[in-house]
Amino acid sequence: MRRIAVLTSGGDAPGMNAAIRAVVRKALYHGLEVVGVRRGFHGLINGDFSEMRSRTVGDILQRGGTILKSARSDEFRTEEGRAKALLQLRTYEVDALVGIGGDGTFTGLSLLAAMGMPCVGIPATIDNDIGSTEYAIGFDTACNTVIDAINKIRDTATSHERTYVVEVMGRSAGHIALYTGLTGGAESILIPEVEFDIRQVCQKIMEGSRAGKSHSIVVVAEGADSRCLASQGELFTDGCGYRVGQQIAEYTGFDTRIIVLGHIQRGGAPSARDRMLATTLGAKAVDVLLAGGRDVVLGIWGSDIKVIPFGESLAMKRPYSSDYYDLAAILSMP
Ligand code: F6P
């Protein structure tokens, strides 16, 4: 192995830069050459490559986003697109590819691997919805961002004795909502994994008010829209946070505000935990390739880094923690 390539793909996540830095410097340390692929699989098809040196990755450890940029590529979904991507890698004499991203990235890598390109995946997504790792790069920072927002919302919610609905990201998973709802002290947490009855959510808010709570915070995962029972006979279909907020306002008669945190959750300097995860997984990806490992993703379980074949990883689901869910319900008592 003489030259490896590295790319980031899918939604960006804080800590991706720290992972790029670790891959590049660990590879250089072992005498490998490194090529950076800009704009994910789109850039792979178009040969958007540049040489990565130690200085290329200087001063990026603390930055959110990804210096390699990220993009969605419809062309890569086609056989022709993947053939072009492989040809680019061969033309640049790339011997192996490290991809940093979520399940979509791993699917893309596994398709390239099936065509003969050795690949290693590093999990990075704020959604934390990858079955083969306990934590993905970016989740911790995103949760800290949400917690910071909830703290601030709580201040004003108390002053005005209001109910706040905070919609968080997570695509079709409720991990961000559950972690931040539990640690942010939300009255209710609505996630796609669990059906909820909006009337019960409202009754809890009213009960809390009667018991002397000065405000209520409901954390809603963006994907929770399909799991609402009895929302006046219909399912939420879009603008989940807004619909939940409207219904709470109508049912309780309380002054209610809705905040959609949106892409703020994807930005910012990575936390120490995300930097550590990115740094150790980035370095490990190079070790795995040098040791002959192929077509695997890395995962962290406790403090152990696991190496899991693509097929297994993609078949694994990341379940929500029912323990956390139940605990949140207990601790948010009126
Ligand atoms: O997967 C990360 C994520 O931020 C999800 O939480 C969210 O649903 C989605 O990406 C948003 O995608 P986009 O940046 O394309 O709007």
PDB file of N, CA and C in Angstrom, residues 147-236:
ATOM      1  N   ILE A 147     -28.335  21.222  24.403  1.00  0.00           N
ATOM      2  CA  ILE A 147     -28.436  21.481  25.842  1.00  0.00           C
ATOM      3  C   ILE A 147     -28.233  22.971  26.139  1.00  0.00           C
ATOM      4  N   ASP A 148     -27.257  23.539  25.461  1.00  0.00           N
ATOM      5  CA  ASP A 148     -26.993  24.971  25.640  1.00  0.00           C
ATOM      6  C   ASP A 148     -28.241  25.775  25.259  1.00  0.00           C
ATOM      7  N   ALA A 149     -28.866  25.383  24.157  1.00  0.00           N
ATOM      8  CA  ALA A 149     -30.087  26.082  23.722  1.00  0.00           C
ATOM      9  C   ALA A 149     -31.207  25.890  24.748  1.00  0.00           C
ATOM     10  N   ILE A 150     -31.364  24.667  25.237  1.00  0.00           N
ATOM     11  CA  ILE A 150     -32.437  24.404  26.216  1.00  0.00           C
ATOM     12  C   ILE A 150     -32.213  25.233  27.486  1.00  0.00           C
ATOM     13  N   ASN A 151     -30.955  25.323  27.909  1.00  0.00           N
ATOM     14  CA  ASN A 151     -30.657  26.146  29.104  1.00  0.00           C
ATOM     15  C   ASN A 151     -31.135  27.579  28.904  1.00  0.00           C
ATOM     16  N   LYS A 152     -30.852  28.098  27.733  1.00  0.00           N
ATOM     17  CA  LYS A 152     -31.225  29.494  27.458  1.00  0.00           C
ATOM     18  C   LYS A 152     -32.739  29.638  27.330  1.00  0.00           C
ATOM     19  N   ILE A 153     -33.342  28.674  26.668  1.00  0.00           N
ATOM     20  CA  ILE A 153     -34.799  28.695  26.516  1.00  0.00           C
ATOM     21  C   ILE A 153     -35.463  28.627  27.889  1.00  0.00           C
ATOM     22  N   ARG A 154     -34.886  27.819  28.763  1.00  0.00           N
ATOM     23  CA  ARG A 154     -35.444  27.649  30.105  1.00  0.00           C
ATOM     24  C   ARG A 154     -35.480  28.979  30.858  1.00  0.00           C
ATOM     25  N   ASP A 155     -34.423  29.777  30.684  1.00  0.00           N
ATOM     26  CA  ASP A 155     -34.385  31.089  31.369  1.00  0.00           C
ATOM     27  C   ASP A 155     -35.604  31.927  30.999  1.00  0.00           C
ATOM     28  N   THR A 156     -35.803  32.052  29.697  1.00  0.00           N
ATOM     29  CA  THR A 156     -36.904  32.927  29.268  1.00  0.00           C
ATOM     30  C   THR A 156     -38.259  32.252  29.494  1.00  0.00           C
ATOM     31  N   ALA A 157     -38.277  30.915  29.391  1.00  0.00           N
ATOM     32  CA  ALA A 157     -39.535  30.196  29.639  1.00  0.00           C
ATOM     33  C   ALA A 157     -40.005  30.429  31.073  1.00  0.00           C
ATOM     34  N   THR A 158     -39.065  30.439  32.006  1.00  0.00           N
ATOM     35  CA  THR A 158     -39.406  30.665  33.419  1.00  0.00           C
ATOM     36  C   THR A 158     -39.921  32.084  33.617  1.00  0.00           C
ATOM     37  N   SER A 159     -39.216  33.044  33.009  1.00  0.00           N
ATOM     38  CA  SER A 159     -39.612  34.445  33.188  1.00  0.00           C
ATOM     39  C   SER A 159     -41.040  34.682  32.717  1.00  0.00           C
ATOM     40  N   HIS A 160     -41.378  34.056  31.581  1.00  0.00           N
ATOM     41  CA  HIS A 160     -42.697  34.327  30.983  1.00  0.00           C
ATOM     42  C   HIS A 160     -43.725  33.233  31.253  1.00  0.00           C
ATOM     43  N   GLU A 161     -43.310  32.249  32.013  1.00  0.00           N
ATOM     44  CA  GLU A 161     -44.196  31.127  32.363  1.00  0.00           C
ATOM     45  C   GLU A 161     -44.845  30.521  31.104  1.00  0.00           C
ATOM     46  N   ARG A 162     -43.983  30.150  30.185  1.00  0.00           N
ATOM     47  CA  ARG A 162     -44.437  29.632  28.893  1.00  0.00           C
ATOM     48  C   ARG A 162     -44.112  28.151  28.719  1.00  0.00           C
ATOM     49  N   THR A 163     -44.737  27.586  27.733  1.00  0.00           N
ATOM     50  CA  THR A 163     -44.389  26.236  27.280  1.00  0.00           C
ATOM     51  C   THR A 163     -43.557  26.380  26.009  1.00  0.00           C
ATOM     52  N   TYR A 164     -42.461  25.641  25.948  1.00  0.00           N
ATOM     53  CA  TYR A 164     -41.612  25.662  24.744  1.00  0.00           C
ATOM     54  C   TYR A 164     -41.527  24.277  24.125  1.00  0.00           C
ATOM     55  N   VAL A 165     -41.708  24.248  22.820  1.00  0.00           N
ATOM     56  CA  VAL A 165     -41.480  23.019  22.068  1.00  0.00           C
ATOM     57  C   VAL A 165     -40.166  23.205  21.328  1.00  0.00           C
ATOM     58  N   VAL A 166     -39.220  22.317  21.562  1.00  0.00           N
ATOM     59  CA  VAL A 166     -37.911  22.427  20.920  1.00  0.00           C
ATOM     60  C   VAL A 166     -37.752  21.257  19.959  1.00  0.00           C
ATOM     61  N   GLU A 167     -37.727  21.558  18.666  1.00  0.00           N
ATOM     62  CA  GLU A 167     -37.558  20.480  17.671  1.00  0.00           C
ATOM     63  C   GLU A 167     -36.074  20.303  17.378  1.00  0.00           C
ATOM     64  N   VAL A 168     -35.616  19.057  17.491  1.00  0.00           N
ATOM     65  CA  VAL A 168     -34.201  18.760  17.242  1.00  0.00           C
ATOM     66  C   VAL A 168     -34.079  17.814  16.048  1.00  0.00           C
ATOM     67  N   MET A 169     -32.875  17.707  15.523  1.00  0.00           N
ATOM     68  CA  MET A 169     -32.628  16.843  14.365  1.00  0.00           C
ATOM     69  C   MET A 169     -32.531  15.371  14.771  1.00  0.00           C
ATOM     70  N   GLY A 170     -32.191  14.538  13.828  1.00  0.00           N
ATOM     71  CA  GLY A 170     -32.035  13.116  14.104  1.00  0.00           C
ATOM     72  C   GLY A 170     -32.547  12.232  12.985  1.00  0.00           C
ATOM     73  N   ARG A 171     -33.076  12.891  11.951  1.00  0.00           N
ATOM     74  CA  ARG A 171     -33.681  12.171  10.820  1.00  0.00           C
ATOM     75  C   ARG A 171     -34.757  11.233  11.354  1.00  0.00           C
ATOM     76  N   SER A 172     -34.661   9.913  11.149  1.00  0.00           N
ATOM     77  CA  SER A 172     -35.735   9.045  11.646  1.00  0.00           C
ATOM     78  C   SER A 172     -35.383   8.405  12.991  1.00  0.00           C
ATOM     79  N   ALA A 173     -34.381   8.964  13.667  1.00  0.00           N
ATOM     80  CA  ALA A 173     -33.989   8.426  14.976  1.00  0.00           C
ATOM     81  C   ALA A 173     -34.159   9.499  16.055  1.00  0.00           C
ATOM     82  N   GLY A 174     -34.397   9.036  17.279  1.00  0.00           N
ATOM     83  CA  GLY A 174     -34.673   9.986  18.366  1.00  0.00           C
ATOM     84  C   GLY A 174     -33.538  10.139  19.359  1.00  0.00           C
ATOM     85  N   HIS A 175     -32.309   9.757  18.960  1.00  0.00           N
ATOM     86  CA  HIS A 175     -31.219   9.768  19.950  1.00  0.00           C
ATOM     87  C   HIS A 175     -30.906  11.167  20.467  1.00  0.00           C
ATOM     88  N   ILE A 176     -30.837  12.137  19.575  1.00  0.00           N
ATOM     89  CA  ILE A 176     -30.521  13.505  20.043  1.00  0.00           C
ATOM     90  C   ILE A 176     -31.630  13.973  20.988  1.00  0.00           C
ATOM     91  N   ALA A 177     -32.876  13.735  20.602  1.00  0.00           N
ATOM     92  CA  ALA A 177     -34.004  14.178  21.435  1.00  0.00           C
ATOM     93  C   ALA A 177     -33.970  13.501  22.802  1.00  0.00           C
ATOM     94  N   LEU A 178     -33.697  12.207  22.803  1.00  0.00           N
ATOM     95  CA  LEU A 178     -33.730  11.474  24.072  1.00  0.00           C
ATOM     96  C   LEU A 178     -32.602  11.915  25.004  1.00  0.00           C
ATOM     97  N   TYR A 179     -31.386  12.027  24.458  1.00  0.00           N
ATOM     98  CA  TYR A 179     -30.251  12.435  25.302  1.00  0.00           C
ATOM     99  C   TYR A 179     -30.443  13.837  25.843  1.00  0.00           C
ATOM    100  N   THR A 180     -30.876  14.744  24.970  1.00  0.00           N
ATOM    101  CA  THR A 180     -30.970  16.142  25.398  1.00  0.00           C
ATOM    102  C   THR A 180     -32.230  16.380  26.228  1.00  0.00           C
ATOM    103  N   GLY A 181     -33.279  15.616  25.928  1.00  0.00           N
ATOM    104  CA  GLY A 181     -34.497  15.760  26.733  1.00  0.00           C
ATOM    105  C   GLY A 181     -34.260  15.273  28.152  1.00  0.00           C
ATOM    106  N   LEU A 182     -33.551  14.159  28.269  1.00  0.00           N
ATOM    107  CA  LEU A 182     -33.260  13.613  29.607  1.00  0.00           C
ATOM    108  C   LEU A 182     -32.307  14.529  30.374  1.00  0.00           C
ATOM    109  N   THR A 183     -31.234  14.936  29.724  1.00  0.00           N
ATOM    110  CA  THR A 183     -30.217  15.734  30.437  1.00  0.00           C
ATOM    111  C   THR A 183     -30.590  17.218  30.498  1.00  0.00           C
ATOM    112  N   GLY A 184     -31.564  17.620  29.694  1.00  0.00           N
ATOM    113  CA  GLY A 184     -32.009  19.018  29.736  1.00  0.00           C
ATOM    114  C   GLY A 184     -33.258  19.188  30.583  1.00  0.00           C
ATOM    115  N   GLY A 185     -33.781  18.104  31.125  1.00  0.00           N
ATOM    116  CA  GLY A 185     -34.924  18.188  32.036  1.00  0.00           C
ATOM    117  C   GLY A 185     -36.251  18.489  31.354  1.00  0.00           C
ATOM    118  N   ALA A 186     -36.448  17.950  30.147  1.00  0.00           N
ATOM    119  CA  ALA A 186     -37.709  18.208  29.438  1.00  0.00           C
ATOM    120  C   ALA A 186     -38.880  17.504  30.126  1.00  0.00           C
ATOM    121  N   GLU A 187     -40.055  18.107  30.028  1.00  0.00           N
ATOM    122  CA  GLU A 187     -41.276  17.501  30.588  1.00  0.00           C
ATOM    123  C   GLU A 187     -41.688  16.288  29.762  1.00  0.00           C
ATOM    124  N   SER A 188     -41.541  16.408  28.453  1.00  0.00           N
ATOM    125  CA  SER A 188     -41.865  15.281  27.566  1.00  0.00           C
ATOM    126  C   SER A 188     -40.845  15.206  26.443  1.00  0.00           C
ATOM    127  N   ILE A 189     -40.608  13.990  25.992  1.00  0.00           N
ATOM    128  CA  ILE A 189     -39.680  13.759  24.874  1.00  0.00           C
ATOM    129  C   ILE A 189     -40.435  12.942  23.833  1.00  0.00           C
ATOM    130  N   LEU A 190     -40.533  13.484  22.635  1.00  0.00           N
ATOM    131  CA  LEU A 190     -41.278  12.793  21.580  1.00  0.00           C
ATOM    132  C   LEU A 190     -40.292  12.301  20.535  1.00  0.00           C
ATOM    133  N   ILE A 191     -40.239  10.993  20.349  1.00  0.00           N
ATOM    134  CA  ILE A 191     -39.253  10.410  19.434  1.00  0.00           C
ATOM    135  C   ILE A 191     -39.948   9.453  18.463  1.00  0.00           C
ATOM    136  N   PRO A 192     -39.337   9.222  17.304  1.00  0.00           N
ATOM    137  CA  PRO A 192     -39.980   8.357  16.308  1.00  0.00           C
ATOM    138  C   PRO A 192     -40.141   6.920  16.776  1.00  0.00           C
ATOM    139  N   GLU A 193     -39.316   6.510  17.724  1.00  0.00           N
ATOM    140  CA  GLU A 193     -39.328   5.104  18.134  1.00  0.00           C
ATOM    141  C   GLU A 193     -40.514   4.764  19.040  1.00  0.00           C
ATOM    142  N   VAL A 194     -41.173   5.776  19.596  1.00  0.00           N
ATOM    143  CA  VAL A 194     -42.231   5.517  20.580  1.00  0.00           C
ATOM    144  C   VAL A 194     -43.500   6.291  20.205  1.00  0.00           C
ATOM    145  N   GLU A 195     -44.614   5.570  20.172  1.00  0.00           N
ATOM    146  CA  GLU A 195     -45.885   6.259  19.899  1.00  0.00           C
ATOM    147  C   GLU A 195     -46.231   7.172  21.062  1.00  0.00           C
ATOM    148  N   PHE A 196     -46.853   8.272  20.761  1.00  0.00           N
ATOM    149  CA  PHE A 196     -47.274   9.162  21.859  1.00  0.00           C
ATOM    150  C   PHE A 196     -48.673   9.687  21.573  1.00  0.00           C
ATOM    151  N   ASP A 197     -49.334  10.060  22.657  1.00  0.00           N
ATOM    152  CA  ASP A 197     -50.671  10.637  22.547  1.00  0.00           C
ATOM    153  C   ASP A 197     -50.541  12.097  22.962  1.00  0.00           C
ATOM    154  N   ILE A 198     -50.817  12.992  22.044  1.00  0.00           N
ATOM    155  CA  ILE A 198     -50.607  14.418  22.307  1.00  0.00           C
ATOM    156  C   ILE A 198     -51.457  14.893  23.499  1.00  0.00           C
ATOM    157  N   ARG A 199     -52.611  14.241  23.718  1.00  0.00           N
ATOM    158  CA  ARG A 199     -53.453  14.657  24.850  1.00  0.00           C
ATOM    159  C   ARG A 199     -52.758  14.367  26.172  1.00  0.00           C
ATOM    160  N   GLN A 200     -52.030  13.236  26.219  1.00  0.00           N
ATOM    161  CA  GLN A 200     -51.311  12.925  27.464  1.00  0.00           C
ATOM    162  C   GLN A 200     -50.174  13.911  27.680  1.00  0.00           C
ATOM    163  N   VAL A 201     -49.520  14.302  26.588  1.00  0.00           N
ATOM    164  CA  VAL A 201     -48.439  15.291  26.689  1.00  0.00           C
ATOM    165  C   VAL A 201     -49.012  16.589  27.282  1.00  0.00           C
ATOM    166  N   CYS A 202     -50.168  16.977  26.789  1.00  0.00           N
ATOM    167  CA  CYS A 202     -50.801  18.218  27.262  1.00  0.00           C
ATOM    168  C   CYS A 202     -51.233  18.104  28.726  1.00  0.00           C
ATOM    169  N   GLN A 203     -51.796  16.941  29.063  1.00  0.00           N
ATOM    170  CA  GLN A 203     -52.258  16.772  30.450  1.00  0.00           C
ATOM    171  C   GLN A 203     -51.084  16.850  31.427  1.00  0.00           C
ATOM    172  N   LYS A 204     -49.944  16.325  31.000  1.00  0.00           N
ATOM    173  CA  LYS A 204     -48.760  16.373  31.873  1.00  0.00           C
ATOM    174  C   LYS A 204     -48.314  17.823  32.077  1.00  0.00           C
ATOM    175  N   ILE A 205     -48.364  18.594  31.013  1.00  0.00           N
ATOM    176  CA  ILE A 205     -47.978  20.005  31.118  1.00  0.00           C
ATOM    177  C   ILE A 205     -48.922  20.732  32.091  1.00  0.00           C
ATOM    178  N   MET A 206     -50.206  20.443  31.983  1.00  0.00           N
ATOM    179  CA  MET A 206     -51.192  21.118  32.843  1.00  0.00           C
ATOM    180  C   MET A 206     -51.045  20.684  34.303  1.00  0.00           C
ATOM    181  N   GLU A 207     -50.750  19.415  34.452  1.00  0.00           N
ATOM    182  CA  GLU A 207     -50.522  18.888  35.810  1.00  0.00           C
ATOM    183  C   GLU A 207     -49.311  19.581  36.436  1.00  0.00           C
ATOM    184  N   GLY A 208     -48.271  19.730  35.644  1.00  0.00           N
ATOM    185  CA  GLY A 208     -47.053  20.398  36.124  1.00  0.00           C
ATOM    186  C   GLY A 208     -47.347  21.824  36.529  1.00  0.00           C
ATOM    187  N   SER A 209     -48.146  22.488  35.747  1.00  0.00           N
ATOM    188  CA  SER A 209     -48.506  23.874  36.052  1.00  0.00           C
ATOM    189  C   SER A 209     -49.267  23.941  37.374  1.00  0.00           C
ATOM    190  N   ARG A 210     -50.205  23.019  37.541  1.00  0.00           N
ATOM    191  CA  ARG A 210     -50.997  22.998  38.788  1.00  0.00           C
ATOM    192  C   ARG A 210     -50.088  22.735  39.991  1.00  0.00           C
ATOM    193  N   ALA A 211     -49.034  21.944  39.770  1.00  0.00           N
ATOM    194  CA  ALA A 211     -48.113  21.610  40.875  1.00  0.00           C
ATOM    195  C   ALA A 211     -47.081  22.715  41.110  1.00  0.00           C
ATOM    196  N   GLY A 212     -47.118  23.756  40.297  1.00  0.00           N
ATOM    197  CA  GLY A 212     -46.223  24.892  40.543  1.00  0.00           C
ATOM    198  C   GLY A 212     -45.059  25.028  39.587  1.00  0.00           C
ATOM    199  N   LYS A 213     -45.020  24.234  38.532  1.00  0.00           N
ATOM    200  CA  LYS A 213     -43.937  24.405  37.543  1.00  0.00           C
ATOM    201  C   LYS A 213     -44.160  25.724  36.807  1.00  0.00           C
ATOM    202  N   SER A 214     -43.086  26.463  36.665  1.00  0.00           N
ATOM    203  CA  SER A 214     -43.238  27.789  36.049  1.00  0.00           C
ATOM    204  C   SER A 214     -43.190  27.724  34.530  1.00  0.00           C
ATOM    205  N   HIS A 215     -42.771  26.611  33.992  1.00  0.00           N
ATOM    206  CA  HIS A 215     -42.708  26.484  32.538  1.00  0.00           C
ATOM    207  C   HIS A 215     -42.642  24.999  32.177  1.00  0.00           C
ATOM    208  N   SER A 216     -42.791  24.714  30.903  1.00  0.00           N
ATOM    209  CA  SER A 216     -42.600  23.328  30.439  1.00  0.00           C
ATOM    210  C   SER A 216     -41.787  23.334  29.160  1.00  0.00           C
ATOM    211  N   ILE A 217     -40.954  22.314  29.023  1.00  0.00           N
ATOM    212  CA  ILE A 217     -40.182  22.152  27.791  1.00  0.00           C
ATOM    213  C   ILE A 217     -40.472  20.768  27.211  1.00  0.00           C
ATOM    214  N   VAL A 218     -40.856  20.757  25.954  1.00  0.00           N
ATOM    215  CA  VAL A 218     -41.098  19.491  25.256  1.00  0.00           C
ATOM    216  C   VAL A 218     -40.059  19.384  24.144  1.00  0.00           C
ATOM    217  N   VAL A 219     -39.253  18.333  24.180  1.00  0.00           N
ATOM    218  CA  VAL A 219     -38.259  18.135  23.124  1.00  0.00           C
ATOM    219  C   VAL A 219     -38.844  17.145  22.107  1.00  0.00           C
ATOM    220  N   VAL A 220     -38.874  17.561  20.867  1.00  0.00           N
ATOM    221  CA  VAL A 220     -39.475  16.749  19.800  1.00  0.00           C
ATOM    222  C   VAL A 220     -38.409  16.415  18.763  1.00  0.00           C
ATOM    223  N   ALA A 221     -38.255  15.149  18.459  1.00  0.00           N
ATOM    224  CA  ALA A 221     -37.353  14.759  17.361  1.00  0.00           C
ATOM    225  C   ALA A 221     -38.046  15.071  16.045  1.00  0.00           C
ATOM    226  N   GLU A 222     -37.277  15.559  15.083  1.00  0.00           N
ATOM    227  CA  GLU A 222     -37.901  15.937  13.800  1.00  0.00           C
ATOM    228  C   GLU A 222     -38.649  14.767  13.152  1.00  0.00           C
ATOM    229  N   GLY A 223     -38.187  13.548  13.448  1.00  0.00           N
ATOM    230  CA  GLY A 223     -38.807  12.377  12.814  1.00  0.00           C
ATOM    231  C   GLY A 223     -39.983  11.817  13.585  1.00  0.00           C
ATOM    232  N   ALA A 224     -40.375  12.489  14.670  1.00  0.00           N
ATOM    233  CA  ALA A 224     -41.452  11.942  15.516  1.00  0.00           C
ATOM    234  C   ALA A 224     -42.818  12.138  14.890  1.00  0.00           C
ATOM    235  N   ASP A 225     -42.860  12.802  13.737  1.00  0.00           N
ATOM    236  CA  ASP A 225     -44.140  13.192  13.156  1.00  0.00           C
ATOM    237  C   ASP A 225     -45.083  12.043  12.854  1.00  0.00           C
ATOM    238  N   SER A 226     -44.537  10.866  12.606  1.00  0.00           N
ATOM    239  CA  SER A 226     -45.416   9.766  12.211  1.00  0.00           C
ATOM    240  C   SER A 226     -45.890   8.947  13.411  1.00  0.00           C
ATOM    241  N   ARG A 227     -45.483   9.334  14.592  1.00  0.00           N
ATOM    242  CA  ARG A 227     -45.792   8.486  15.742  1.00  0.00           C
ATOM    243  C   ARG A 227     -46.803   9.073  16.699  1.00  0.00           C
ATOM    244  N   CYS A 228     -47.518  10.088  16.276  1.00  0.00           N
ATOM    245  CA  CYS A 228     -48.484  10.711  17.168  1.00  0.00           C
ATOM    246  C   CYS A 228     -49.842  10.041  17.068  1.00  0.00           C
ATOM    247  N   LEU A 229     -50.346   9.559  18.176  1.00  0.00           N
ATOM    248  CA  LEU A 229     -51.683   8.985  18.236  1.00  0.00           C
ATOM    249  C   LEU A 229     -52.662  10.103  18.577  1.00  0.00           C
ATOM    250  N   ALA A 230     -53.828  10.025  18.027  1.00  0.00           N
ATOM    251  CA  ALA A 230     -54.927  10.886  18.452  1.00  0.00           C
ATOM    252  C   ALA A 230     -54.633  12.371  18.343  1.00  0.00           C
ATOM    253  N   SER A 231     -53.896  12.754  17.304  1.00  0.00           N
ATOM    254  CA  SER A 231     -53.697  14.187  17.122  1.00  0.00           C
ATOM    255  C   SER A 231     -54.894  14.701  16.331  1.00  0.00           C
ATOM    256  N   GLN A 232     -56.011  14.713  16.972  1.00  0.00           N
ATOM    257  CA  GLN A 232     -57.289  15.113  16.373  1.00  0.00           C
ATOM    258  C   GLN A 232     -57.558  14.310  15.102  1.00  0.00           C
ATOM    259  N   GLY A 233     -57.268  13.016  15.180  1.00  0.00           N
ATOM    260  CA  GLY A 233     -57.651  12.134  14.092  1.00  0.00           C
ATOM    261  C   GLY A 233     -56.677  12.068  12.939  1.00  0.00           C
ATOM    262  N   GLU A 234     -55.624  12.877  12.956  1.00  0.00           N
ATOM    263  CA  GLU A 234     -54.701  12.820  11.821  1.00  0.00           C
ATOM    264  C   GLU A 234     -53.263  12.656  12.309  1.00  0.00           C
ATOM    265  N   LEU A 235     -52.441  12.233  11.407  1.00  0.00           N
ATOM    266  CA  LEU A 235     -51.030  12.105  11.765  1.00  0.00           C
ATOM    267  C   LEU A 235     -50.309  13.399  11.414  1.00  0.00           C
ATOM    268  N   PHE A 236     -49.286  13.715  12.183  1.00  0.00           N
ATOM    269  CA  PHE A 236     -48.441  14.845  11.796  1.00  0.00           C
ATOM    270  C   PHE A 236     -47.717  14.446  10.515  1.00  0.00           C
TER     271      PHE A 236
END
